CSV table of C-alpha atoms and ligand atoms in Angstrom, one decimal:
chain,number,residue,atom,x,y,z
A,1,MET,CA,-25.7,45.4,-4.9
A,2,ASN,CA,-24.8,42.0,-3.4
A,3,THR,CA,-26.7,41.7,-0.1
A,4,SER,CA,-25.9,38.0,0.7
A,5,THR,CA,-24.0,37.5,3.9
A,6,PRO,CA,-20.4,36.3,3.5
A,7,PRO,CA,-19.9,32.7,4.5
A,8,SER,CA,-18.7,32.0,8.0
A,9,PRO,CA,-15.1,30.8,8.3
A,10,ILE,CA,-14.7,27.0,8.5
A,11,ARG,CA,-12.7,26.2,11.7
A,12,ILE,CA,-9.9,23.7,11.2
A,13,ALA,CA,-8.2,21.8,14.0
A,14,LEU,CA,-4.9,20.1,13.2
A,15,LEU,CA,-3.8,17.1,15.3
A,16,GLY,CA,-0.1,16.6,14.9
A,17,CYS,CA,2.6,18.9,13.6
A,18,GLY,CA,5.3,16.5,12.5
A,19,THR,CA,6.5,15.6,9.0
A,20,VAL,CA,3.1,16.0,7.3
A,21,GLY,CA,1.2,18.1,9.8
A,22,SER,CA,3.8,20.9,9.7
A,23,GLN,CA,3.5,21.2,5.9
A,24,VAL,CA,-0.3,21.1,6.1
A,25,ALA,CA,-0.1,24.0,8.6
A,26,ARG,CA,2.4,25.9,6.5
A,27,ILE,CA,0.3,25.7,3.3
A,28,LEU,CA,-3.0,26.4,5.1
A,29,LEU,CA,-1.5,29.6,6.5
A,30,ALA,CA,0.4,30.7,3.4
A,31,ASP,CA,-2.3,29.9,0.9
A,32,ALA,CA,-5.4,30.6,3.0
A,33,GLU,CA,-6.9,33.0,0.5
A,34,ASP,CA,-6.7,30.7,-2.5
A,35,LEU,CA,-7.8,27.7,-0.5
A,36,GLY,CA,-10.8,29.7,0.9
A,37,ASN,CA,-11.8,30.8,-2.6
A,38,ARG,CA,-11.8,27.2,-3.8
A,39,ALA,CA,-13.7,26.0,-0.8
A,40,GLY,CA,-16.3,28.8,-1.0
A,41,ALA,CA,-15.6,30.0,2.6
A,42,PRO,CA,-12.6,31.2,4.6
A,43,LEU,CA,-10.5,28.3,6.1
A,44,GLU,CA,-9.3,29.2,9.6
A,45,LEU,CA,-6.6,27.1,11.3
A,46,VAL,CA,-7.8,27.4,14.9
A,47,GLY,CA,-5.2,25.2,16.7
A,48,VAL,CA,-2.6,22.6,16.3
A,49,ALA,CA,-2.4,19.8,18.9
A,50,VAL,CA,1.0,18.3,19.7
A,51,ARG,CA,2.7,16.3,22.5
A,52,THR,CA,5.4,18.9,23.3
A,53,LEU,CA,5.1,22.6,23.0
A,54,ASP,CA,8.7,23.5,22.8
A,55,ALA,CA,9.9,21.0,20.1
A,56,GLN,CA,11.6,22.3,17.0
A,57,ARG,CA,9.1,22.5,14.1
A,58,ASP,CA,9.4,22.8,10.3
A,59,VAL,CA,6.8,25.6,10.3
A,60,GLU,CA,6.5,29.0,12.0
A,61,LEU,CA,3.1,29.1,13.7
A,62,PRO,CA,1.4,32.3,15.0
A,63,ASP,CA,1.6,32.5,18.8
A,64,GLY,CA,-1.1,30.6,20.7
A,65,LEU,CA,-1.9,28.1,17.9
A,66,LEU,CA,0.0,25.2,19.5
A,67,THR,CA,-1.8,23.3,22.2
A,68,LEU,CA,-1.6,20.1,24.3
A,69,ASP,CA,-5.4,20.0,24.7
A,70,ALA,CA,-6.4,18.0,21.6
A,71,GLU,CA,-9.8,17.2,23.1
A,72,SER,CA,-11.0,20.8,23.5
A,73,LEU,CA,-9.6,21.7,20.0
A,74,VAL,CA,-11.6,18.9,18.4
A,75,ALA,CA,-14.8,20.0,20.2
A,76,ASN,CA,-14.7,23.4,18.6
A,77,ALA,CA,-13.8,22.6,15.0
A,78,ASP,CA,-15.7,22.1,11.7
A,79,ILE,CA,-13.0,20.0,10.2
A,80,VAL,CA,-10.5,17.9,12.1
A,81,ILE,CA,-7.2,16.9,10.4
A,82,GLU,CA,-5.7,13.9,12.2
A,83,LEU,CA,-2.0,13.6,11.5
A,84,MET,CA,-0.7,12.2,14.8
A,85,GLY,CA,-0.5,8.5,13.6
A,86,GLY,CA,-0.8,5.5,15.8
A,87,MET,CA,-4.0,4.0,17.3
A,88,GLU,CA,-4.6,6.0,20.4
A,89,PRO,CA,-5.4,8.8,21.1
A,90,ALA,CA,-6.0,9.2,17.3
A,91,LYS,CA,-9.0,6.9,17.2
A,92,SER,CA,-10.8,8.4,20.2
A,93,LEU,CA,-10.2,11.9,18.9
A,94,ILE,CA,-11.6,11.0,15.5
A,95,LEU,CA,-14.7,9.5,17.2
A,96,ARG,CA,-15.0,12.6,19.3
A,97,ALA,CA,-14.8,14.8,16.2
A,98,ILE,CA,-17.5,12.7,14.5
A,99,ASP,CA,-19.7,13.0,17.6
A,100,HIS,CA,-19.4,16.7,17.4
A,101,GLY,CA,-20.4,16.7,13.7
A,102,ALA,CA,-17.0,17.7,12.4
A,103,ALA,CA,-15.7,16.4,9.1
A,104,VAL,CA,-12.5,14.3,9.5
A,105,VAL,CA,-9.5,14.1,7.3
A,106,SER,CA,-6.8,11.6,8.2
A,107,GLY,CA,-3.6,10.0,6.7
A,108,ASN,CA,-3.5,7.3,9.3
A,109,LYS,CA,-3.5,4.1,7.2
A,110,ALA,CA,-2.6,1.9,10.1
A,111,LEU,CA,-5.7,3.0,12.1
A,112,LEU,CA,-8.0,2.9,9.0
A,113,ALA,CA,-6.9,-0.6,8.1
A,114,GLN,CA,-7.5,-1.8,11.6
A,115,ASP,CA,-10.6,0.1,12.8
A,116,GLY,CA,-11.8,1.7,9.5
A,117,PRO,CA,-15.1,-0.1,9.4
A,118,GLU,CA,-16.1,1.2,12.9
A,119,LEU,CA,-15.0,4.7,12.0
A,120,TYR,CA,-16.8,4.8,8.6
A,121,GLU,CA,-20.0,3.5,10.3
A,122,GLN,CA,-19.8,6.2,13.0
A,123,ALA,CA,-19.2,8.8,10.3
A,124,ASP,CA,-22.1,7.5,8.2
A,125,ALA,CA,-24.4,7.4,11.2
A,126,ALA,CA,-23.5,11.0,12.1
A,127,GLY,CA,-23.8,12.2,8.5
A,128,VAL,CA,-20.2,13.5,8.5
A,129,GLN,CA,-17.4,13.1,6.0
A,130,LEU,CA,-14.4,11.0,6.8
A,131,SER,CA,-11.7,11.2,4.1
A,132,TYR,CA,-8.2,9.8,3.8
A,133,GLU,CA,-6.7,10.3,0.4
A,134,ALA,CA,-3.2,10.7,2.0
A,135,ALA,CA,-3.4,7.3,3.6
A,136,VAL,CA,-2.5,5.4,0.4
A,137,ALA,CA,0.4,6.4,-1.8
A,138,GLY,CA,0.9,9.9,-0.3
A,139,ALA,CA,0.5,12.6,-3.0
A,140,ILE,CA,-1.0,10.4,-5.6
A,141,PRO,CA,-4.7,11.0,-6.1
A,142,ILE,CA,-5.8,7.3,-6.1
A,143,LEU,CA,-8.7,6.9,-3.7
A,144,ARG,CA,-11.0,9.5,-5.2
A,145,PRO,CA,-10.4,8.3,-8.7
A,146,ILE,CA,-11.3,4.7,-7.6
A,147,ARG,CA,-14.2,5.9,-5.5
A,148,ASP,CA,-15.7,8.5,-7.8
A,149,SER,CA,-14.2,8.5,-11.3
A,150,LEU,CA,-14.4,4.7,-11.6
A,151,SER,CA,-17.8,4.3,-9.8
A,152,GLY,CA,-19.4,3.7,-13.2
A,153,ASP,CA,-17.1,0.9,-14.1
A,154,ARG,CA,-16.2,-2.5,-12.6
A,155,ILE,CA,-12.6,-2.7,-11.2
A,156,THR,CA,-11.2,-6.2,-11.6
A,157,ARG,CA,-7.7,-5.8,-10.2
A,158,VAL,CA,-5.5,-3.2,-8.5
A,159,LEU,CA,-1.7,-3.7,-8.4
A,160,GLY,CA,0.2,-1.2,-6.4
A,161,ILE,CA,3.7,-0.2,-5.4
A,162,VAL,CA,2.5,1.6,-2.3
A,163,ASN,CA,5.5,1.6,0.0
A,164,GLY,CA,8.4,3.9,-0.9
A,165,THR,CA,10.9,2.5,1.5
A,166,THR,CA,10.7,-1.1,0.2
A,167,ASN,CA,10.7,0.1,-3.4
A,168,TYR,CA,13.8,2.1,-2.7
A,169,ILE,CA,15.5,-0.9,-1.1
A,170,LEU,CA,14.5,-3.3,-3.9
A,171,ASP,CA,15.6,-0.8,-6.6
A,172,GLN,CA,19.0,-0.3,-4.9
A,173,MET,CA,19.5,-4.1,-4.8
A,174,ASP,CA,18.5,-4.3,-8.5
A,175,SER,CA,20.6,-1.4,-9.8
A,176,THR,CA,23.7,-1.8,-7.6
A,177,GLY,CA,23.7,-5.5,-6.6
A,178,ALA,CA,23.5,-4.4,-2.9
A,179,ARG,CA,22.5,-6.8,-0.2
A,180,PHE,CA,19.2,-6.3,1.6
A,181,ALA,CA,20.9,-5.1,4.8
A,182,ASP,CA,23.1,-2.6,3.0
A,183,ALA,CA,20.2,-1.2,0.9
A,184,LEU,CA,18.1,-0.8,4.1
A,185,LYS,CA,21.0,1.1,5.8
A,186,THR,CA,21.2,3.5,2.8
A,187,ALA,CA,17.4,4.0,2.9
A,188,GLN,CA,17.7,4.9,6.6
A,189,ASP,CA,20.7,7.2,6.0
A,190,LEU,CA,18.6,9.0,3.3
A,191,GLY,CA,15.6,9.3,5.6
A,192,TYR,CA,13.3,7.1,3.6
A,193,ALA,CA,13.2,4.3,6.2
A,194,GLU,CA,12.2,5.0,9.8
A,195,ALA,CA,14.7,4.2,12.6
A,196,ASP,CA,12.4,1.2,13.2
A,197,PRO,CA,11.6,0.1,9.6
A,198,THR,CA,9.6,-3.0,10.7
A,199,ALA,CA,6.2,-1.8,9.4
A,200,ASP,CA,7.7,-1.1,5.9
A,201,ILE,CA,10.0,-4.1,5.4
A,202,GLU,CA,7.6,-6.7,7.0
A,203,GLY,CA,4.8,-5.5,4.7
A,204,HIS,CA,2.4,-4.2,7.4
A,205,ASP,CA,2.3,-0.7,5.9
A,206,ALA,CA,1.6,-2.0,2.4
A,207,ALA,CA,-1.0,-4.4,3.8
A,208,ALA,CA,-2.8,-1.6,5.5
A,209,LYS,CA,-2.9,0.3,2.2
A,210,ALA,CA,-4.0,-2.8,0.3
A,211,ALA,CA,-7.0,-3.2,2.7
A,212,ILE,CA,-8.1,0.4,1.9
A,213,LEU,CA,-7.6,0.0,-1.8
A,214,ALA,CA,-9.6,-3.2,-1.8
A,215,SER,CA,-12.4,-1.7,0.2
A,216,LEU,CA,-13.0,1.1,-2.2
A,217,SER,CA,-12.3,-0.9,-5.4
A,218,PHE,CA,-14.8,-3.7,-4.5
A,219,HIS,CA,-17.4,-1.7,-2.5
A,220,THR,CA,-17.0,-4.0,0.5
A,221,ARG,CA,-15.1,-3.2,3.7
A,222,PHE,CA,-11.9,-5.2,4.1
A,223,ALA,CA,-9.6,-4.9,7.1
A,224,LEU,CA,-6.0,-5.8,7.7
A,225,GLU,CA,-7.1,-9.3,8.9
A,226,ASN,CA,-8.3,-10.0,5.3
A,227,VAL,CA,-4.9,-9.3,3.8
A,228,PHE,CA,-2.2,-12.0,3.2
A,229,PHE,CA,1.2,-10.3,3.5
A,230,GLU,CA,4.9,-11.1,3.3
A,231,GLY,CA,7.6,-8.4,3.5
A,232,ILE,CA,10.9,-8.2,1.7
A,233,THR,CA,13.3,-9.3,4.4
A,234,SER,CA,14.0,-12.7,2.8
A,235,VAL,CA,14.7,-11.3,-0.7
A,236,THR,CA,18.3,-12.0,-1.4
A,237,ALA,CA,20.8,-10.3,-3.8
A,238,GLN,CA,20.8,-13.7,-5.6
A,239,ASP,CA,17.0,-13.6,-6.1
A,240,ILE,CA,17.3,-10.2,-7.6
A,241,ALA,CA,20.3,-11.1,-9.9
A,242,SER,CA,18.6,-14.3,-11.1
A,243,ALA,CA,15.4,-12.4,-11.8
A,244,ALA,CA,17.3,-9.8,-13.8
A,245,GLU,CA,18.9,-12.6,-15.9
A,246,ASP,CA,15.5,-13.8,-16.7
A,247,GLY,CA,14.2,-10.3,-17.6
A,248,TYR,CA,12.3,-9.6,-14.4
A,249,VAL,CA,12.4,-7.1,-11.6
A,250,VAL,CA,11.3,-7.8,-8.0
A,251,LYS,CA,8.7,-5.4,-6.5
A,252,LEU,CA,6.7,-5.5,-3.3
A,253,LEU,CA,3.2,-5.4,-4.8
A,254,ALA,CA,-0.1,-4.9,-3.1
A,255,ILE,CA,-2.7,-6.8,-5.1
A,256,ALA,CA,-6.5,-6.8,-4.7
A,257,GLU,CA,-8.4,-8.7,-7.3
A,258,LEU,CA,-11.7,-10.4,-8.1
A,259,LEU,CA,-11.3,-14.2,-7.9
A,260,GLY,CA,-13.5,-17.2,-8.4
A,261,ASP,CA,-13.4,-19.5,-5.4
A,262,ALA,CA,-13.8,-23.3,-5.6
A,263,SER,CA,-17.6,-23.0,-6.1
A,264,GLY,CA,-17.1,-20.4,-8.8
A,265,ALA,CA,-18.6,-17.6,-6.7
A,266,ASP,CA,-16.8,-14.2,-6.8
A,267,GLY,CA,-14.7,-13.1,-4.0
A,268,VAL,CA,-11.7,-10.8,-3.5
A,269,GLY,CA,-8.1,-11.8,-2.8
A,270,VAL,CA,-6.0,-9.2,-1.1
A,271,ARG,CA,-2.3,-9.8,-0.8
A,272,VAL,CA,1.1,-8.2,-0.4
A,273,HIS,CA,4.4,-10.0,-1.3
A,274,PRO,CA,7.6,-9.6,-3.3
A,275,THR,CA,6.6,-10.3,-6.9
A,276,LEU,CA,8.5,-10.9,-10.1
A,277,LEU,CA,7.4,-8.4,-12.8
A,278,PRO,CA,8.6,-8.5,-16.4
A,279,ARG,CA,10.8,-5.4,-17.1
A,280,SER,CA,8.3,-4.4,-19.8
A,281,HIS,CA,5.5,-4.0,-17.2
A,282,PRO,CA,4.7,-0.3,-16.5
A,283,LEU,CA,5.2,-0.9,-12.7
A,284,ALA,CA,8.7,-2.2,-13.3
A,285,ALA,CA,9.8,1.3,-14.3
A,286,VAL,CA,8.8,2.7,-10.9
A,287,ARG,CA,12.2,3.5,-9.4
A,288,GLY,CA,13.5,4.8,-6.0
A,289,ALA,CA,11.0,5.7,-3.4
A,290,PHE,CA,8.2,6.5,-5.9
A,291,ASN,CA,4.8,4.8,-5.7
A,292,ALA,CA,2.4,3.8,-8.5
A,293,VAL,CA,-1.0,2.1,-8.6
A,294,PHE,CA,-2.1,0.1,-11.7
A,295,VAL,CA,-5.8,-0.3,-12.0
A,296,GLU,CA,-7.6,-2.7,-14.4
A,297,ALA,CA,-11.3,-2.0,-15.0
A,298,GLU,CA,-13.7,-3.7,-17.3
A,299,ASN,CA,-14.5,-0.6,-19.4
A,300,ALA,CA,-11.6,1.8,-18.8
A,301,GLY,CA,-9.0,-0.9,-19.3
A,302,GLU,CA,-5.6,-0.3,-17.7
A,303,LEU,CA,-4.9,2.9,-15.8
A,304,MET,CA,-1.7,3.9,-14.0
A,305,PHE,CA,-1.3,6.5,-11.2
A,306,TYR,CA,2.3,7.5,-10.3
A,307,GLY,CA,4.0,9.9,-8.0
A,308,GLN,CA,5.5,10.6,-4.6
A,309,GLY,CA,4.1,8.2,-1.9
A,310,ALA,CA,5.5,10.0,1.1
A,311,GLY,CA,7.1,13.1,2.4
A,312,GLY,CA,5.7,16.2,4.2
A,313,THR,CA,4.8,18.5,1.3
A,314,PRO,CA,3.6,15.8,-1.2
A,315,THR,CA,1.4,14.2,1.4
A,316,ALA,CA,0.1,17.6,2.6
A,317,SER,CA,-1.2,18.1,-1.0
A,318,ALA,CA,-3.5,15.0,-0.6
A,319,VAL,CA,-4.6,16.1,2.9
A,320,LEU,CA,-5.5,19.6,1.7
A,321,GLY,CA,-7.4,18.3,-1.3
A,322,ASP,CA,-9.6,16.4,1.2
A,323,VAL,CA,-9.9,19.5,3.4
A,324,VAL,CA,-11.1,21.7,0.5
A,325,SER,CA,-13.5,19.0,-0.6
A,326,ALA,CA,-14.9,18.7,2.9
A,327,ALA,CA,-15.3,22.5,3.1
A,328,ARG,CA,-17.0,22.7,-0.2
A,329,ARG,CA,-19.6,20.1,1.0
A,330,MET,CA,-20.1,22.1,4.1
A,331,VAL,CA,-20.7,25.3,2.1
A,332,LEU,CA,-23.2,23.4,-0.2
A,333,GLY,CA,-24.7,21.4,2.6
A,334,GLY,CA,-24.7,17.6,3.4
A,335,PRO,CA,-21.8,15.2,3.6
A,336,GLY,CA,-22.4,13.5,0.3
A,337,ARG,CA,-21.6,9.8,-0.2
A,338,THR,CA,-18.0,9.1,0.4
A,339,GLU,CA,-17.9,5.3,-0.3
A,340,THR,CA,-20.3,2.6,-1.2
A,341,THR,CA,-20.4,-0.7,0.6
A,342,THR,CA,-23.0,-2.6,-1.5
A,343,GLY,CA,-20.5,-5.0,-3.0
A,344,HIS,CA,-20.8,-7.7,-0.4
A,345,VAL,CA,-18.0,-9.8,-2.0
A,346,PRO,CA,-16.3,-12.3,0.4
A,347,ALA,CA,-12.6,-12.0,1.2
A,348,LEU,CA,-10.9,-15.1,-0.1
A,349,GLY,CA,-7.7,-16.4,1.5
A,350,ILE,CA,-4.3,-16.7,-0.3
A,351,ASP,CA,-5.1,-20.4,-1.2
A,352,ALA,CA,-7.7,-19.2,-3.7
A,353,VAL,CA,-5.3,-16.9,-5.5
A,354,ARG,CA,-4.2,-17.9,-9.0
A,355,THR,CA,-0.9,-16.5,-10.2
A,356,SER,CA,2.4,-17.6,-11.8
A,357,TYR,CA,5.4,-18.6,-9.8
A,358,CYS,CA,9.2,-18.8,-10.2
A,359,ILE,CA,10.7,-21.6,-8.3
A,360,ALA,CA,14.5,-21.9,-7.9
A,361,LEU,CA,15.8,-25.4,-7.0
A,362,GLN,CA,19.3,-26.8,-6.4
A,363,VAL,CA,19.3,-30.4,-7.7
A,364,VAL,CA,21.8,-33.2,-8.1
A,365,ASP,CA,22.9,-33.5,-11.7
A,366,GLU,CA,21.9,-37.0,-12.7
A,367,PRO,CA,19.5,-38.7,-15.1
A,368,GLY,CA,15.8,-38.7,-14.4
A,369,VAL,CA,15.8,-35.6,-12.1
A,370,LEU,CA,13.7,-33.4,-14.4
A,371,ALA,CA,11.2,-36.2,-14.9
A,372,GLN,CA,10.7,-36.7,-11.2
A,373,ILE,CA,10.2,-33.0,-10.7
A,374,SER,CA,7.9,-32.4,-13.6
A,375,ARG,CA,5.8,-35.4,-12.6
A,376,LEU,CA,5.0,-33.7,-9.3
A,377,PHE,CA,4.1,-30.5,-11.1
A,378,ALA,CA,1.7,-32.4,-13.4
A,379,ALA,CA,0.2,-34.4,-10.5
A,380,ASN,CA,-0.8,-31.1,-8.8
A,381,GLY,CA,-2.2,-29.6,-12.0
A,382,VAL,CA,0.6,-26.9,-12.1
A,383,SER,CA,1.7,-26.3,-15.7
A,384,ILE,CA,5.3,-25.3,-16.4
A,385,GLU,CA,5.8,-22.4,-18.7
A,386,THR,CA,9.6,-22.3,-18.8
A,387,MET,CA,12.4,-24.3,-17.2
A,388,ARG,CA,16.0,-23.1,-17.2
A,389,GLN,CA,18.9,-25.3,-16.1
A,390,ARG,CA,22.4,-24.2,-15.2
A,391,ILE,CA,25.1,-26.7,-14.4
A,392,ARG,CA,27.8,-25.7,-11.9
A,393,PRO,CA,30.9,-27.5,-10.6
A,394,SER,CA,30.3,-28.6,-7.0
A,395,GLY,CA,33.5,-30.3,-6.0
A,396,PRO,CA,37.2,-30.9,-6.8
A,397,ASP,CA,36.2,-34.4,-8.1
A,398,GLY,CA,34.6,-32.9,-11.1
A,399,SER,CA,31.0,-33.5,-9.8
A,400,THR,CA,28.4,-31.0,-10.8
A,401,THR,CA,25.2,-29.6,-9.3
A,402,ALA,CA,22.3,-28.0,-11.2
A,403,GLU,CA,20.2,-25.0,-10.6
A,404,LEU,CA,16.7,-25.1,-12.0
A,405,ARG,CA,14.5,-22.1,-12.4
A,406,ILE,CA,10.9,-23.0,-13.2
A,407,VAL,CA,8.3,-20.5,-14.2
A,408,THR,CA,4.7,-21.8,-14.1
A,409,HIS,CA,1.6,-20.8,-15.9
A,410,ARG,CA,-1.1,-19.4,-13.5
A,411,ALA,CA,-1.9,-21.9,-10.9
A,412,LEU,CA,-3.8,-22.1,-7.6
A,413,GLU,CA,-1.6,-21.0,-4.6
A,414,ALA,CA,-2.8,-24.2,-2.8
A,415,SER,CA,-1.6,-26.4,-5.7
A,416,LEU,CA,1.7,-24.7,-6.0
A,417,ALA,CA,2.3,-24.9,-2.2
A,418,ALA,CA,1.6,-28.7,-2.4
A,419,THR,CA,3.9,-29.1,-5.3
A,420,VAL,CA,6.8,-27.3,-3.6
A,421,ARG,CA,6.3,-29.3,-0.5
A,422,GLN,CA,6.5,-32.6,-2.4
A,423,VAL,CA,9.4,-31.5,-4.6
A,424,ALA,CA,11.4,-30.4,-1.5
A,425,GLU,CA,11.0,-34.0,-0.2
A,426,LEU,CA,12.7,-35.6,-3.3
A,427,GLU,CA,16.1,-37.0,-2.6
A,428,VAL,CA,17.5,-35.3,-5.7
A,429,ILE,CA,16.7,-31.8,-4.4
A,430,THR,CA,19.4,-30.2,-2.3
A,431,ALA,CA,17.6,-26.9,-1.7
A,432,VAL,CA,14.5,-24.9,-2.7
A,433,SER,CA,16.3,-21.6,-2.9
A,434,SER,CA,13.3,-19.4,-3.5
A,435,VAL,CA,9.6,-19.3,-4.5
A,436,LEU,CA,8.5,-16.0,-5.9
A,437,ARG,CA,5.1,-15.1,-7.3
A,438,VAL,CA,5.1,-13.6,-10.8
A,439,GLU,CA,2.6,-11.0,-12.2
A,440,GLY,CA,2.3,-9.4,-15.6
A,441,ILE,CA,3.1,-12.3,-17.8
B,501,NDP,P1,5.2,12.4,12.8
B,501,NDP,O1,5.7,11.4,13.8
B,501,NDP,O2,6.3,13.2,12.1
B,501,NDP,O3,4.3,13.5,13.6
B,501,NDP,C1,3.3,13.1,14.5
B,501,NDP,C2,2.8,14.4,15.2
B,501,NDP,O4,1.7,14.0,16.0
B,501,NDP,C3,3.8,15.1,16.0
B,501,NDP,O5,3.7,16.5,15.8
B,501,NDP,C4,3.4,14.7,17.5
B,501,NDP,O6,3.7,15.7,18.4
B,501,NDP,C5,2.0,14.5,17.3
B,501,NDP,N1,1.5,13.6,18.3
B,501,NDP,C6,1.7,12.3,18.4
B,501,NDP,N2,1.1,11.7,19.4
B,501,NDP,C7,0.4,12.7,20.0
B,501,NDP,C8,-0.5,12.8,21.1
B,501,NDP,N3,-0.7,11.7,21.9
B,501,NDP,N4,-1.0,14.0,21.4
B,501,NDP,C9,-0.8,15.1,20.7
B,501,NDP,N5,0.0,15.1,19.6
B,501,NDP,C10,0.6,13.9,19.3
B,501,NDP,O7,4.2,11.7,11.8
B,501,NDP,P2,4.0,12.0,10.3
B,501,NDP,O8,3.7,13.4,10.0
B,501,NDP,O9,5.1,11.3,9.5
B,501,NDP,O10,2.7,11.1,10.0
B,501,NDP,C11,1.4,11.5,10.4
B,501,NDP,C12,0.4,10.5,9.8
B,501,NDP,O11,0.4,10.6,8.4
B,501,NDP,C13,0.6,9.1,10.2
B,501,NDP,O12,-0.6,8.4,10.4
B,501,NDP,C14,1.3,8.5,8.9
B,501,NDP,O13,1.1,7.2,8.8
B,501,NDP,C15,0.6,9.3,7.9
B,501,NDP,N6,1.4,9.5,6.6
B,501,NDP,C16,2.7,9.9,6.7
B,501,NDP,C17,3.4,10.0,5.6
B,501,NDP,C18,4.8,10.5,5.6
B,501,NDP,O14,5.4,10.7,4.5
B,501,NDP,N7,5.4,10.9,6.8
B,501,NDP,C19,2.9,9.7,4.2
B,501,NDP,C20,1.5,9.3,4.3
B,501,NDP,C21,0.8,9.2,5.5
B,501,NDP,P3,5.2,16.2,18.8
B,501,NDP,O15,5.7,16.9,17.6
B,501,NDP,O16,5.0,17.2,19.9
B,501,NDP,O17,5.9,15.0,19.1
B,502,HSE,N1,6.7,4.4,5.3
B,502,HSE,C1,5.8,4.7,4.2
B,502,HSE,C2,6.6,4.4,2.9
B,502,HSE,C3,5.4,6.2,4.2
B,502,HSE,O1,7.8,4.1,2.9
B,502,HSE,O2,6.0,4.5,1.8
B,502,HSE,C4,4.2,6.5,3.4
B,502,HSE,O3,3.1,5.9,3.9
């Protein structure tokens, strides 16, 4: 006869019942038995905090579950799931949950990238688990593989397509020749881009995710302020078409990598910007609103994680994985170690980054132009890998202009910037049409 007492239910508070929260609630209610079996104790949804009680919801909740009183809900829960978004009151509620000894699960990348270090420290001090798999690349299990599965290896570089909206826009521009504004409009019509798409197209969203990826990959806490970022608003249809002619695709990449700084010491560079990738690179095949993260580790070699980076149900999958994991630890006792911060690698600025570049120049078509340009590249220590010249008629008098596309070997960002500045000042240059970084060559 089994005389052991059944485990007490684990009380779950859900903050937010929007795109993601409604799907978390639906699955928690519908699959309660399975999830409880996996956790080792029943999982009981005790309340769902929202702003408005009578709003239309994508889930049917039992009477009495919705509440406007998030504070009381948090005070009576074992696990708090924060899916409200924004800075406040999300941050205060998470801190309150930690104070009460509750485990916290959040998908709030913006908050974690800004105030993560403070939240992780509070959670560590209180001995509670703070997990956030959904914050980077939605459904894709990427944080736990980096944190746990690769903890016996040394990650050297992470390259990610971590924003679905911008990948959709760039893919539309590439496959249909659309202009940026038209592709953005289609993304909005299809519901990929928010009514205010600023965080996506200006690169903030990807930068927040890059900070989180870098922190876990290099065992050091990095925040948004350590990330250099550029969005995709200045990428033109011409940039995409020229890239295609040369066998490249343009992707908004989040890159976190080990670098040597001027003194040779290791540091980490974290950046987000439009990047040229050869079409043969695995990330070039990531189409539409999908996400993927490419990890390079010393012993494992190259790994790629691919899937849906957003959406209610896919993101709920990642949230619920964290919930079951937190519940299992409660059943077994102790919060366990959720991240290590023993790396102590400095964050290096964009000037320390070494990558390749593709520079498009409009130049006058006369003798000696190439020599003037290549002299400046050489003077700055930037080695040219390929140079392509196209001659175009520029006037009825039969005069011509030339477009030069120069792809460099890997060079220091600071050296490249100095080269471009000096080249732009040459009288023979009529325009620097674009400067794009290139990866994967
Ligand atoms: P939504 O805007 O769809 O939902 C937000 C929910 O939070 C709503 O139910 C809202 O209540 C509630 N809420 C907001 N402010 C308050 C408040 N002050 N008090 C009580 N309730 C509040 O957001 P999403 O579901 O899209 O996103 C949630 C989080 O998940 C965000 O951090 C987001 O970055 C992250 N995330 C989202 C993904 C996605 O695909 N949407 C993917 C990955 C992460 P009400 O309904 O009454 O207005
Ligand atoms: N706005 C984000 C994207 C949602 O487009 O990927 C997921 O974080």
